[in-house]
Coordinates of C-alpha atoms and ligand atoms in Angstrom, one line a residue:
X1 CA 24.9 -105.1 40.6
X2 CA 27.5 -103.9 43.2
X3 CA 29.5 -107.1 42.1
X4 CA 29.0 -106.3 38.8
X5 CA 29.9 -102.6 39.2
X6 CA 26.9 -101.7 38.0
X7 CA 26.5 -99.8 41.2
X8 CA 29.3 -98.8 43.4
X9 CA 28.6 -98.4 46.8
X10 CA 28.4 -95.3 48.5
X11 CA 30.1 -94.3 52.1
X12 CA 27.2 -96.2 54.0
X13 CA 27.5 -94.2 57.3
X14 CA 27.0 -91.1 55.7
X15 CA 24.6 -92.4 52.6
X16 CA 22.9 -95.8 54.0
X17 CA 21.4 -97.3 50.9
X18 CA 22.8 -95.1 48.1
X19 CA 24.5 -96.6 45.4
X20 CA 26.3 -94.7 42.5
X21 CA 25.5 -95.4 38.9
X22 CA 27.8 -94.5 35.7
X23 CA 26.3 -95.0 32.6
X24 CA 28.0 -95.0 29.1
X25 CA 29.3 -91.8 28.2
X26 CA 27.2 -91.6 25.2
X27 CA 23.8 -92.2 27.2
X28 CA 23.4 -89.4 29.7
X29 CA 20.2 -87.7 28.7
X30 CA 17.1 -88.1 26.8
X31 CA 17.7 -88.3 22.8
X32 CA 14.4 -86.6 21.4
X33 CA 15.9 -86.9 17.7
X34 CA 15.6 -90.9 18.5
X35 CA 12.0 -90.7 20.1
X36 CA 9.1 -91.4 17.7
X37 CA 5.4 -91.1 18.0
X38 CA 4.0 -94.6 15.7
X39 CA 0.6 -93.7 14.1
X40 CA -0.9 -94.8 11.1
X41 CA -1.5 -91.3 9.7
X42 CA 1.3 -88.8 10.1
X43 CA -0.9 -86.2 10.8
X44 CA -1.8 -87.9 14.0
X45 CA 1.9 -87.1 15.4
X46 CA 2.0 -83.8 14.3
X47 CA 4.6 -81.7 12.7
X48 CA 6.3 -81.5 16.6
X49 CA 6.9 -85.0 16.9
X50 CA 9.1 -87.5 15.1
X51 CA 6.9 -90.0 13.2
X52 CA 7.1 -93.6 12.0
X53 CA 4.2 -95.8 10.5
X54 CA 3.9 -98.5 13.3
X55 CA 4.8 -101.3 10.6
X56 CA 7.9 -99.5 9.9
X57 CA 8.7 -99.1 13.9
X58 CA 8.2 -102.7 14.4
X59 CA 10.1 -103.9 11.5
X60 CA 13.1 -101.6 12.5
X61 CA 13.2 -102.7 15.8
X62 CA 12.5 -106.5 15.8
X63 CA 15.8 -107.6 14.3
X64 CA 17.3 -104.8 17.5
X65 CA 15.4 -106.9 20.0
X66 CA 16.0 -110.1 18.7
X67 CA 18.2 -112.1 21.2
X68 CA 19.1 -108.8 22.5
X69 CA 18.5 -110.1 26.1
X70 CA 20.2 -113.3 25.7
X71 CA 22.4 -114.2 29.0
X72 CA 20.8 -111.5 30.5
X73 CA 17.9 -111.8 33.2
X74 CA 14.8 -110.1 31.7
X75 CA 13.0 -108.7 34.8
X76 CA 8.9 -108.2 34.2
X77 CA 7.9 -105.0 36.4
X78 CA 4.2 -104.3 36.9
X79 CA 4.1 -100.6 38.3
X80 CA 1.3 -98.4 39.5
X81 CA 1.2 -94.7 38.5
X82 CA -0.9 -92.8 40.9
X83 CA -2.1 -93.8 44.9
X84 CA -3.3 -97.1 45.4
X85 CA -7.2 -97.6 44.9
X86 CA -7.8 -94.3 43.1
X87 CA -9.9 -94.8 40.1
X88 CA -7.2 -91.9 38.3
X89 CA -4.4 -94.4 38.9
X90 CA -3.2 -96.4 36.1
X91 CA -1.0 -99.9 35.3
X92 CA 2.0 -100.4 33.3
X93 CA 4.5 -103.1 32.8
X94 CA 7.6 -102.8 32.1
X95 CA 9.9 -105.5 30.6
X96 CA 13.7 -104.9 30.8
X97 CA 16.7 -106.6 30.9
X98 CA 18.3 -103.6 33.1
X99 CA 18.4 -103.9 36.7
X100 CA 19.5 -100.4 37.2
X101 CA 16.1 -99.7 35.5
X102 CA 14.6 -102.1 37.9
X103 CA 15.9 -100.5 41.1
X104 CA 14.9 -97.3 39.4
X105 CA 11.2 -98.3 38.9
X106 CA 11.1 -99.4 42.5
X107 CA 11.8 -95.7 43.6
X108 CA 9.8 -93.9 41.1
X109 CA 6.8 -96.0 41.0
X110 CA 4.8 -98.1 43.3
X111 CA 6.2 -101.3 42.0
X112 CA 5.0 -104.6 42.5
X113 CA 1.7 -106.4 44.4
X114 CA 0.2 -103.1 44.8
X115 CA 0.0 -102.7 40.9
X116 CA -1.3 -106.4 40.2
X117 CA -3.9 -106.0 43.1
X118 CA -5.2 -102.5 41.4
X119 CA -4.9 -104.4 37.9
X120 CA -6.8 -107.5 39.5
X121 CA -8.7 -109.3 36.5
X122 CA -8.4 -106.6 34.2
X123 CA -6.2 -106.4 30.8
X124 CA -5.7 -102.7 31.2
X125 CA -2.5 -102.0 31.4
X126 CA 0.2 -100.2 29.5
X127 CA 3.2 -102.4 27.9
X128 CA 6.5 -101.4 27.7
X129 CA 9.5 -103.2 26.2
X130 CA 12.9 -102.0 27.2
X131 CA 16.3 -103.8 26.2
X132 CA 20.0 -102.2 26.8
X133 CA 20.8 -103.5 23.4
X134 CA 24.3 -102.8 22.6
X135 CA 24.2 -99.0 23.5
X136 CA 24.9 -98.1 20.4
X137 CA 23.2 -94.7 19.5
X138 CA 23.1 -96.0 15.9
X139 CA 20.7 -98.5 17.2
X140 CA 18.8 -96.6 20.0
X141 CA 15.0 -95.6 19.3
X142 CA 12.3 -94.9 21.6
X143 CA 9.0 -95.9 19.8
X144 CA 5.5 -95.2 21.0
X145 CA 2.4 -97.1 19.9
X146 CA -0.4 -94.8 21.1
X147 CA -3.0 -97.2 19.9
X148 CA -1.9 -100.0 21.8
X149 CA -0.6 -97.7 24.8
X150 CA 2.3 -99.7 23.8
X151 CA 6.5 -98.8 24.2
X152 CA 9.3 -100.1 22.7
X153 CA 12.7 -98.8 23.7
X154 CA 16.3 -100.2 22.8
X155 CA 19.7 -98.8 23.1
X156 CA 19.4 -96.8 26.1
X157 CA 19.6 -97.2 29.9
X158 CA 19.2 -93.4 30.8
X159 CA 16.2 -91.7 32.7
X160 CA 13.2 -91.3 30.3
X161 CA 14.6 -93.0 27.7
X162 CA 14.6 -96.1 29.7
X163 CA 12.3 -95.9 33.0
X164 CA 9.2 -96.1 30.6
X165 CA 6.7 -95.3 33.6
X166 CA 8.1 -91.7 33.3
X167 CA 7.9 -89.5 29.8
X168 CA 6.8 -92.5 27.9
X169 CA 4.4 -93.5 29.8
X170 CA 2.9 -90.9 32.1
X171 CA 3.2 -88.1 29.6
X172 CA 3.0 -89.3 26.0
X173 CA 0.8 -92.5 26.2
X174 CA -0.9 -91.1 28.8
X175 CA -1.8 -87.9 27.1
X176 CA -3.4 -90.0 24.7
X177 CA -5.8 -91.9 27.0
X178 CA -6.4 -88.3 28.8
X179 CA -7.7 -86.8 25.6
X180 CA -10.1 -89.7 24.9
X181 CA -11.1 -89.9 28.4
X182 CA -11.5 -86.3 29.1
X183 CA -8.4 -85.5 31.3
X184 CA -4.7 -83.9 31.0
X185 CA -1.5 -85.6 31.4
X186 CA 1.0 -82.6 32.0
X187 CA 4.9 -82.0 32.9
X188 CA 3.8 -79.9 35.9
X189 CA 4.8 -80.1 39.7
X190 CA 2.2 -79.6 42.4
X191 CA 2.2 -78.2 45.7
X192 CA 0.3 -77.1 48.4
X193 CA 1.1 -73.6 50.0
X194 CA -0.1 -73.2 53.5
X195 CA -0.6 -69.6 55.2
X196 CA -0.4 -68.7 58.7
X197 CA -4.1 -69.4 59.0
X198 CA -3.4 -73.0 57.9
X199 CA -5.3 -72.8 54.7
X200 CA -3.6 -74.6 51.9
X201 CA -3.5 -73.5 48.2
X202 CA -2.6 -76.1 45.6
X203 CA -1.1 -75.0 42.2
X204 CA 0.7 -77.1 39.4
X205 CA 3.5 -75.4 37.6
X206 CA 5.0 -76.3 34.2
X207 CA 8.6 -75.8 33.4
X208 CA 10.8 -77.9 30.5
X209 CA 13.5 -80.3 32.0
X210 CA 15.9 -79.0 34.5
X211 CA 14.5 -75.5 35.2
X212 CA 14.0 -75.9 38.8
X213 CA 10.7 -77.8 39.1
X214 CA 12.3 -79.9 42.1
X215 CA 13.7 -76.8 44.1
X216 CA 10.2 -75.0 43.3
X217 CA 8.4 -78.2 44.5
X218 CA 10.2 -78.2 47.7
X219 CA 10.9 -74.5 48.2
X220 CA 11.5 -73.2 51.9
X221 CA 10.0 -69.6 52.5
X222 CA 12.3 -66.7 53.6
X223 CA 12.2 -64.9 57.1
X224 CA 9.8 -62.1 55.4
X225 CA 6.8 -65.5 55.0
X226 CA 6.8 -66.8 58.6
X227 CA 4.2 -69.1 58.9
X228 CA 4.1 -70.0 55.5
X229 CA 5.0 -73.7 54.6
X230 CA 5.2 -75.4 50.9
X231 CA 4.3 -79.1 51.1
X232 CA 5.6 -81.2 48.1
X233 CA 3.0 -83.1 46.3
X234 CA 5.1 -83.7 43.1
X235 CA 7.9 -82.5 41.1
X236 CA 7.4 -83.5 37.6
X237 CA 4.4 -85.0 36.5
X238 CA 0.4 -84.2 37.1
X239 CA -2.8 -86.1 35.9
X240 CA -5.1 -83.4 36.1
X241 CA -9.2 -84.0 35.9
X242 CA -12.5 -82.0 36.0
X243 CA -14.1 -82.8 39.4
X244 CA -17.8 -83.2 40.4
X245 CA -17.6 -79.9 41.9
X246 CA -16.3 -78.0 38.5
X247 CA -12.6 -77.4 39.9
X248 CA -9.5 -78.8 38.6
X249 CA -8.1 -81.8 40.7
X250 CA -4.7 -83.2 40.2
X251 CA -2.7 -86.7 41.5
X252 CA 0.9 -86.9 41.1
X253 CA 1.4 -90.2 39.2
X254 CA 4.9 -91.1 40.4
X255 CA 6.2 -92.1 43.7
X256 CA 9.7 -90.6 43.9
X257 CA 12.1 -87.8 42.2
X258 CA 14.3 -87.8 39.6
X259 CA 15.9 -84.6 40.2
X260 CA 19.0 -82.8 38.5
X261 CA 22.1 -83.1 41.0
X262 CA 24.4 -79.9 39.9
X263 CA 23.1 -76.9 41.7
X264 CA 21.3 -78.9 44.5
X265 CA 22.6 -78.1 48.0
X266 CA 22.3 -77.0 51.5
X267 CA 21.0 -73.5 50.2
X268 CA 19.5 -73.7 47.2
X269 CA 17.2 -77.0 48.3
X270 CA 18.1 -78.3 51.8
X271 CA 14.7 -80.6 51.5
X272 CA 16.1 -82.2 48.5
X273 CA 19.4 -82.7 50.2
X274 CA 17.7 -84.3 53.2
X275 CA 15.7 -86.6 50.9
X276 CA 18.3 -87.9 49.0
X277 CA 20.8 -89.0 51.5
X278 CA 19.6 -92.6 52.0
X279 CA 17.8 -95.4 49.8
X280 CA 18.9 -93.2 46.7
X281 CA 20.5 -93.7 43.3
X282 CA 23.1 -91.3 42.2
X283 CA 23.7 -91.5 38.5
X284 CA 26.9 -89.9 36.8
X285 CA 28.0 -87.8 40.1
X286 CA 31.1 -87.6 41.2
X287 CA 33.0 -89.2 44.2
X288 CA 35.1 -88.1 47.2
X289 CA 37.8 -90.5 48.2
X290 CA 35.9 -91.1 51.3
X291 CA 33.1 -92.2 48.8
X292 CA 30.6 -89.2 49.4
X293 CA 28.6 -88.2 46.3
X294 CA 29.8 -84.8 45.1
X295 CA 28.5 -82.5 42.3
X296 CA 28.7 -78.7 41.3
X297 CA 26.8 -76.5 43.9
X298 CA 26.7 -79.3 46.5
X299 CA 27.9 -76.6 48.7
X300 CA 31.3 -77.6 49.4
X301 CA 34.6 -77.1 47.4
X302 CA 35.6 -79.7 45.2
X303 CA 38.1 -82.1 47.8
X304 CA 41.6 -83.5 46.5
X305 CA 41.3 -86.7 45.0
X306 CA 37.8 -86.3 43.5
X307 CA 36.8 -88.7 41.1
X308 CA 34.7 -87.6 38.0
X309 CA 31.3 -89.1 36.8
X310 CA 33.1 -91.3 34.4
X311 CA 35.5 -92.5 36.8
X312 CA 38.5 -90.5 36.1
X313 CA 40.9 -88.6 38.5
X314 CA 39.4 -84.8 38.4
X315 CA 41.4 -81.6 38.2
X316 CA 40.2 -78.4 37.5
X317 CA 41.3 -78.4 33.6
X318 CA 39.1 -81.2 33.4
X319 CA 35.8 -78.9 33.4
X320 CA 32.7 -80.2 35.3
X321 CA 33.1 -83.2 37.8
X322 CA 29.5 -84.0 37.7
X323 CA 27.7 -84.5 34.3
X324 CA 25.5 -81.4 34.0
X325 CA 22.6 -83.8 33.8
X326 CA 23.2 -86.0 36.6
X327 CA 20.4 -87.0 38.8
X328 CA 19.4 -88.2 42.0
X329 CA 16.4 -90.8 42.2
X330 CA 15.1 -90.8 45.7
X331 CA 11.6 -92.0 47.3
X332 CA 9.1 -88.7 47.6
X333 CA 8.3 -90.3 51.0
X334 CA 11.7 -89.5 52.2
X335 CA 11.1 -85.7 51.6
X336 CA 10.8 -83.6 55.0
X337 CA 7.9 -81.5 53.0
X338 CA 6.1 -84.3 51.4
X339 CA 2.5 -83.8 51.5
X340 CA 0.1 -86.6 52.8
X341 CA -2.0 -86.0 49.9
X342 CA 0.6 -88.1 47.6
X343 CA -1.8 -90.9 48.7
X344 CA -4.7 -89.5 48.5
X345 CA -7.1 -91.1 45.8
X346 CA -8.8 -88.1 45.1
X347 CA -5.9 -85.9 44.9
X348 CA -5.9 -82.4 45.3
X349 CA -7.9 -79.3 44.1
X350 CA -6.1 -76.9 42.1
X351 CA -6.6 -73.1 42.3
X352 CA -3.8 -71.8 40.1
X353 CA -1.5 -73.0 36.9
X354 CA 1.7 -71.6 36.4
X355 CA 3.7 -71.8 33.2
X356 CA 7.3 -71.0 33.7
X357 CA 10.3 -70.6 31.0
X358 CA 14.0 -69.8 30.8
X359 CA 14.2 -66.6 29.3
X360 CA 17.4 -64.4 29.6
X361 CA 15.6 -61.5 28.1
X362 CA 12.1 -60.2 27.4
X363 CA 9.4 -62.6 29.8
X364 CA 8.5 -60.5 32.8
X365 CA 8.8 -62.2 36.3
X366 CA 5.2 -63.0 36.2
X367 CA 1.8 -62.1 34.7
X368 CA -1.7 -63.6 35.0
X369 CA -3.6 -64.3 31.9
X370 CA -7.5 -62.5 31.5
X371 CA -9.2 -65.8 31.3
X372 CA -8.8 -69.7 30.6
X373 CA -8.4 -69.4 26.8
X374 CA -5.7 -66.4 26.9
X375 CA -4.1 -68.6 29.7
X376 CA -4.1 -71.5 27.2
X377 CA -2.5 -69.1 24.8
X378 CA 0.3 -68.2 27.2
X379 CA 0.8 -71.9 27.6
X380 CA 0.8 -72.8 24.0
X381 CA 3.1 -69.8 23.4
X382 CA 6.1 -70.5 25.7
X383 CA 9.7 -70.6 24.5
X384 CA 12.5 -71.7 27.1
X385 CA 16.2 -71.8 26.2
X386 CA 17.4 -75.5 26.1
X387 CA 19.2 -77.4 29.2
X388 CA 21.4 -80.4 29.4
X389 CA 18.5 -82.8 30.2
X390 CA 18.1 -83.7 26.3
X391 CA 21.2 -84.1 24.1
X392 CA 21.9 -81.1 21.8
X393 CA 22.8 -77.5 22.0
X394 CA 22.1 -75.8 25.5
X395 CA 20.8 -72.5 25.8
X396 CA 19.0 -72.0 22.6
X397 CA 15.6 -70.6 22.8
X398 CA 12.9 -72.9 21.4
X399 CA 9.2 -73.0 21.3
X400 CA 8.3 -75.2 24.2
X401 CA 4.0 -75.6 24.7
X402 CA 3.1 -76.0 28.3
X403 CA 6.7 -77.5 28.7
X404 CA 5.5 -80.5 26.4
X405 CA 7.2 -80.2 23.4
X406 CA 9.2 -83.7 23.7
X407 CA 6.3 -85.2 25.8
X408 CA 3.1 -84.8 23.7
X409 CA 2.2 -88.3 22.5
X410 CA -0.2 -86.9 19.7
X411 CA -0.7 -83.7 17.5
X412 CA 0.2 -80.7 19.6
X413 CA -2.8 -78.7 17.6
X414 CA -5.4 -81.0 18.9
X415 CA -3.5 -80.9 22.3
X416 CA -4.2 -77.2 22.3
X417 CA -7.7 -77.9 21.3
X418 CA -8.4 -80.4 24.2
X419 CA -7.0 -77.7 26.7
X420 CA -9.4 -75.4 25.3
X421 CA -12.3 -78.0 25.6
X422 CA -11.6 -78.7 29.3
X423 CA -11.9 -75.4 30.3
X424 CA -15.4 -75.7 29.1
X425 CA -16.1 -78.0 31.5
X426 CA -14.7 -76.2 34.6
X427 CA -17.1 -74.3 36.1
X428 CA -14.3 -73.2 38.7
X429 CA -11.0 -73.0 36.6
X430 CA -7.7 -72.1 38.1
X431 CA -6.2 -68.9 37.3
X432 CA -3.3 -69.2 34.9
X433 CA 0.0 -67.4 35.0
X434 CA 3.5 -66.9 33.2
X435 CA 6.4 -66.5 35.4
X436 CA 10.3 -66.3 34.6
X437 CA 12.9 -66.7 37.4
X438 CA 15.6 -66.3 34.8
X439 CA 15.7 -63.0 33.5
X440 CA 19.4 -61.4 33.3
X441 CA 21.0 -58.1 33.3
X442 CA 23.2 -56.8 30.7
X443 CA 26.3 -58.7 32.3
X444 CA 24.4 -61.9 32.3
X445 CA 23.4 -62.0 36.0
X446 CA 20.3 -63.0 37.4
X447 CA 17.7 -60.0 38.1
X448 CA 15.5 -62.0 40.5
X449 CA 17.0 -64.2 43.6
X450 CA 14.7 -67.3 42.9
X451 CA 14.8 -70.3 44.9
X452 CA 13.0 -69.5 48.5
X453 CA 12.2 -66.1 47.2
X454 CA 9.6 -67.2 44.5
X455 CA 7.2 -67.5 47.3
X456 CA 6.8 -64.0 46.8
X457 CA 5.7 -64.5 43.5
X458 CA 3.3 -67.4 44.7
X459 CA 2.0 -65.3 47.1
X460 CA 0.8 -62.7 44.2
X461 CA -0.5 -65.4 42.4
X462 CA -2.3 -67.2 45.4
X463 CA -3.9 -63.7 46.3
X464 CA -4.9 -63.4 42.4
X465 CA -6.4 -66.6 42.2
X466 CA -8.8 -65.9 45.0
X467 CA -10.0 -62.6 43.4
X468 CA -7.7 -60.3 45.5
X469 CA -4.6 -58.4 44.7
X470 CA -3.7 -56.2 42.6
X471 CA -2.9 -56.2 38.8
X472 CA -2.4 -53.8 36.0
X473 CA -3.6 -54.4 32.4
X474 CA -1.2 -54.5 29.7
X475 CA -1.4 -55.9 26.5
X476 CA 0.4 -59.6 27.4
X477 CA -1.6 -59.9 30.2
X478 CA -2.2 -58.7 34.1
X479 CA 1.0 -57.4 35.8
X480 CA 1.4 -57.0 39.4
X481 CA 1.6 -53.8 40.9
X482 CA 5.0 -53.5 42.4
X483 CA 3.6 -52.2 45.7
X484 CA 1.1 -55.5 45.8
X485 CA 4.3 -57.8 45.9
X486 CA 5.6 -58.2 49.2
X487 CA 9.4 -57.4 48.8
X488 CA 10.2 -57.1 52.5
X489 CA 13.5 -58.2 53.1
X490 CA 14.7 -58.0 49.5
X491 CA 17.3 -55.5 48.6
X492 CA 16.0 -54.9 44.8
X493 CA 16.8 -51.6 42.8
X494 CA 13.5 -49.8 41.7
X495 CA 15.5 -50.2 38.4
X496 CA 15.7 -53.8 38.8
X497 CA 12.1 -54.0 39.6
X498 CA 11.3 -52.1 36.5
X499 CA 13.2 -54.2 34.6
X500 CA 11.5 -57.3 35.9
X501 CA 8.1 -56.5 35.8
X502 CA 7.7 -54.2 32.6
X503 CA 7.1 -55.8 29.2
X504 CA 9.5 -54.8 26.4
X505 CA 6.8 -53.9 23.4
X506 CA 9.0 -53.5 20.8
X507 CA 10.6 -57.0 21.6
X508 CA 7.5 -58.5 22.0
X509 CA 6.2 -57.9 18.6
X510 CA 9.2 -59.9 17.4
X511 CA 8.1 -62.6 19.8
X512 CA 4.6 -62.6 18.5
X513 CA 6.0 -63.2 15.1
X514 CA 7.9 -66.4 16.3
X515 CA 4.5 -67.9 18.2
X516 CA 2.7 -67.2 15.0
X517 CA 5.4 -69.0 12.9
X518 CA 5.3 -71.5 15.4
X519 CA 1.5 -71.8 15.1
X520 CA 1.1 -71.8 11.5
X521 CA 3.0 -75.4 10.8
X522 CA -0.2 -76.8 12.5
X523 CA -2.1 -75.7 9.6
X524 CA -5.6 -75.9 9.6
X525 CA -5.8 -78.0 12.6
X526 CA -4.4 -75.4 15.1
X527 CA -7.7 -74.0 17.2
X528 CA -9.2 -70.7 15.5
X529 CA -9.4 -69.7 19.6
X530 CA -5.5 -69.4 20.0
X531 CA -4.9 -67.8 16.7
X532 CA -7.5 -64.9 17.9
X533 CA -5.7 -64.7 21.0
X534 CA -2.4 -63.7 19.2
X535 CA -3.8 -61.1 17.2
X536 CA -5.8 -59.7 19.9
X537 CA -2.4 -59.2 21.8
X538 CA -0.5 -58.0 18.7
X539 CA -3.6 -55.2 18.0
X540 CA -3.3 -54.2 21.6
X541 CA 0.6 -53.7 21.9
X542 CA 0.3 -51.6 18.5
X543 CA -2.4 -49.5 20.3
X544 CA 0.0 -48.8 22.9
X545 CA 2.6 -47.9 20.6
X546 CA 0.8 -45.6 18.5
Ligands
LIG1 O1 15.5 -88.0 31.6 S1 14.2 -88.0 32.1 O2 13.4 -87.4 30.9 O3 13.4 -88.5 32.9 C1 14.1 -86.3 33.1 C2 14.1 -84.7 32.1 O4 14.0 -84.9 31.1 O5 13.3 -84.3 32.8
LIG2 MN1 10.6 -83.4 33.6

């Protein structure tokens, strides 16, 4: 790959085993409008997915695949999702003509013999076919055939379009398997939070792409939380099942992190910096004359002679030097806070589930659901402003239930019903919360400091999940009493705190209207329980307003 310039060698003294990859400038993020769920019945894909009949999809792609690998090497890549030897792990096999995809899969999954050994003589693996094709967006498609557990992807070499283990298999296809088999495949990080007594509490958190999941997964507590430690189990995907003990248990199916580079630096995420400085791929970042990787937020000023993500001499008037969706691909094992549970075949028990979006206005810093069904409603009614992780406009509010809008491989209303059914099997369900680190004031400045300070919110969440802590009942859910948040060492004014922690009731009615519109598109497939939750909130809001 170095010889063919698919990879550029980075400074091997400072970044041993690290390489830079520059993708085609038309191929820098997931393309949701070219991603399809191919079921016989359109209704099984649902109104939030692009749909194509399986025969049509095959007919469209067969001519594109025919001869597409001629003159290239086809790699056959068996990979295991989940810890070796775990009954909850699953095997996939990707055929690809991209060596960059192979190298990425080697970091992101447990690749090779470990997978074929887990498979044994079974034929239960998820097949994936991938070709770069000619990289023309006109001939780019990511097709999912849930019945055969099959993915066909052509015309892109980037991220979730091409590493079929990740969004295609571990979320969309695994989600379909999970529904049939009674578990959940979720777009969630997993962390263990150790308190000074040594007790570790595990939580999962769902956020849309590029909303800080990797930072939260590697959080370093501030001085006021001496003795606390965050253990990283996963930063993107959780497979969740009901344990014999009636609790929810999680594994991280992946073995690496595919994190957003810009904004990652020694202040915001020192653990990520200490993870990615060896044996890592950097994609679409900038490079200094000393061949060091560089991106906005890495903690240094852009040095003279900087080369931008497209290989051009950079100057301030060119805009960003690194692409906003540039990424690091790095082995999870190298993370200083990696949890030994990453390889535990039984996974970790989950005490709390967090749903988080990017909302400049409206959504308070944190609130808790009244019970499981209300918690599912909080997830189902999530909204978030879009980011550079997918092509299209950035900063536009869209409904993104459970952060799964682009990743749900079947009808999202059926997915909501499956969440409700899971709750009925949990005798000890985790507590469910919504968080929003992204509230801004009228000047557009963030009200909450975020990053390591988020432990203050996690601390309240953990205490609430144990039935401790103080909450105030409001129409939207249970909000923390200000005095019950540990804010020691933080200089926040009372006004800021009030803004962060109080629901804006008139604005919330408009929010409910939007949520209702979103739910209505599912027609009679929408679970009545969630429709009732919405009208309950509305009734309570109006009572408060009166
Ligand atoms: O490009 S990926 O889909 O792998 C990353 C993301 O959108 O979170
Ligand atoms: Mn993701």
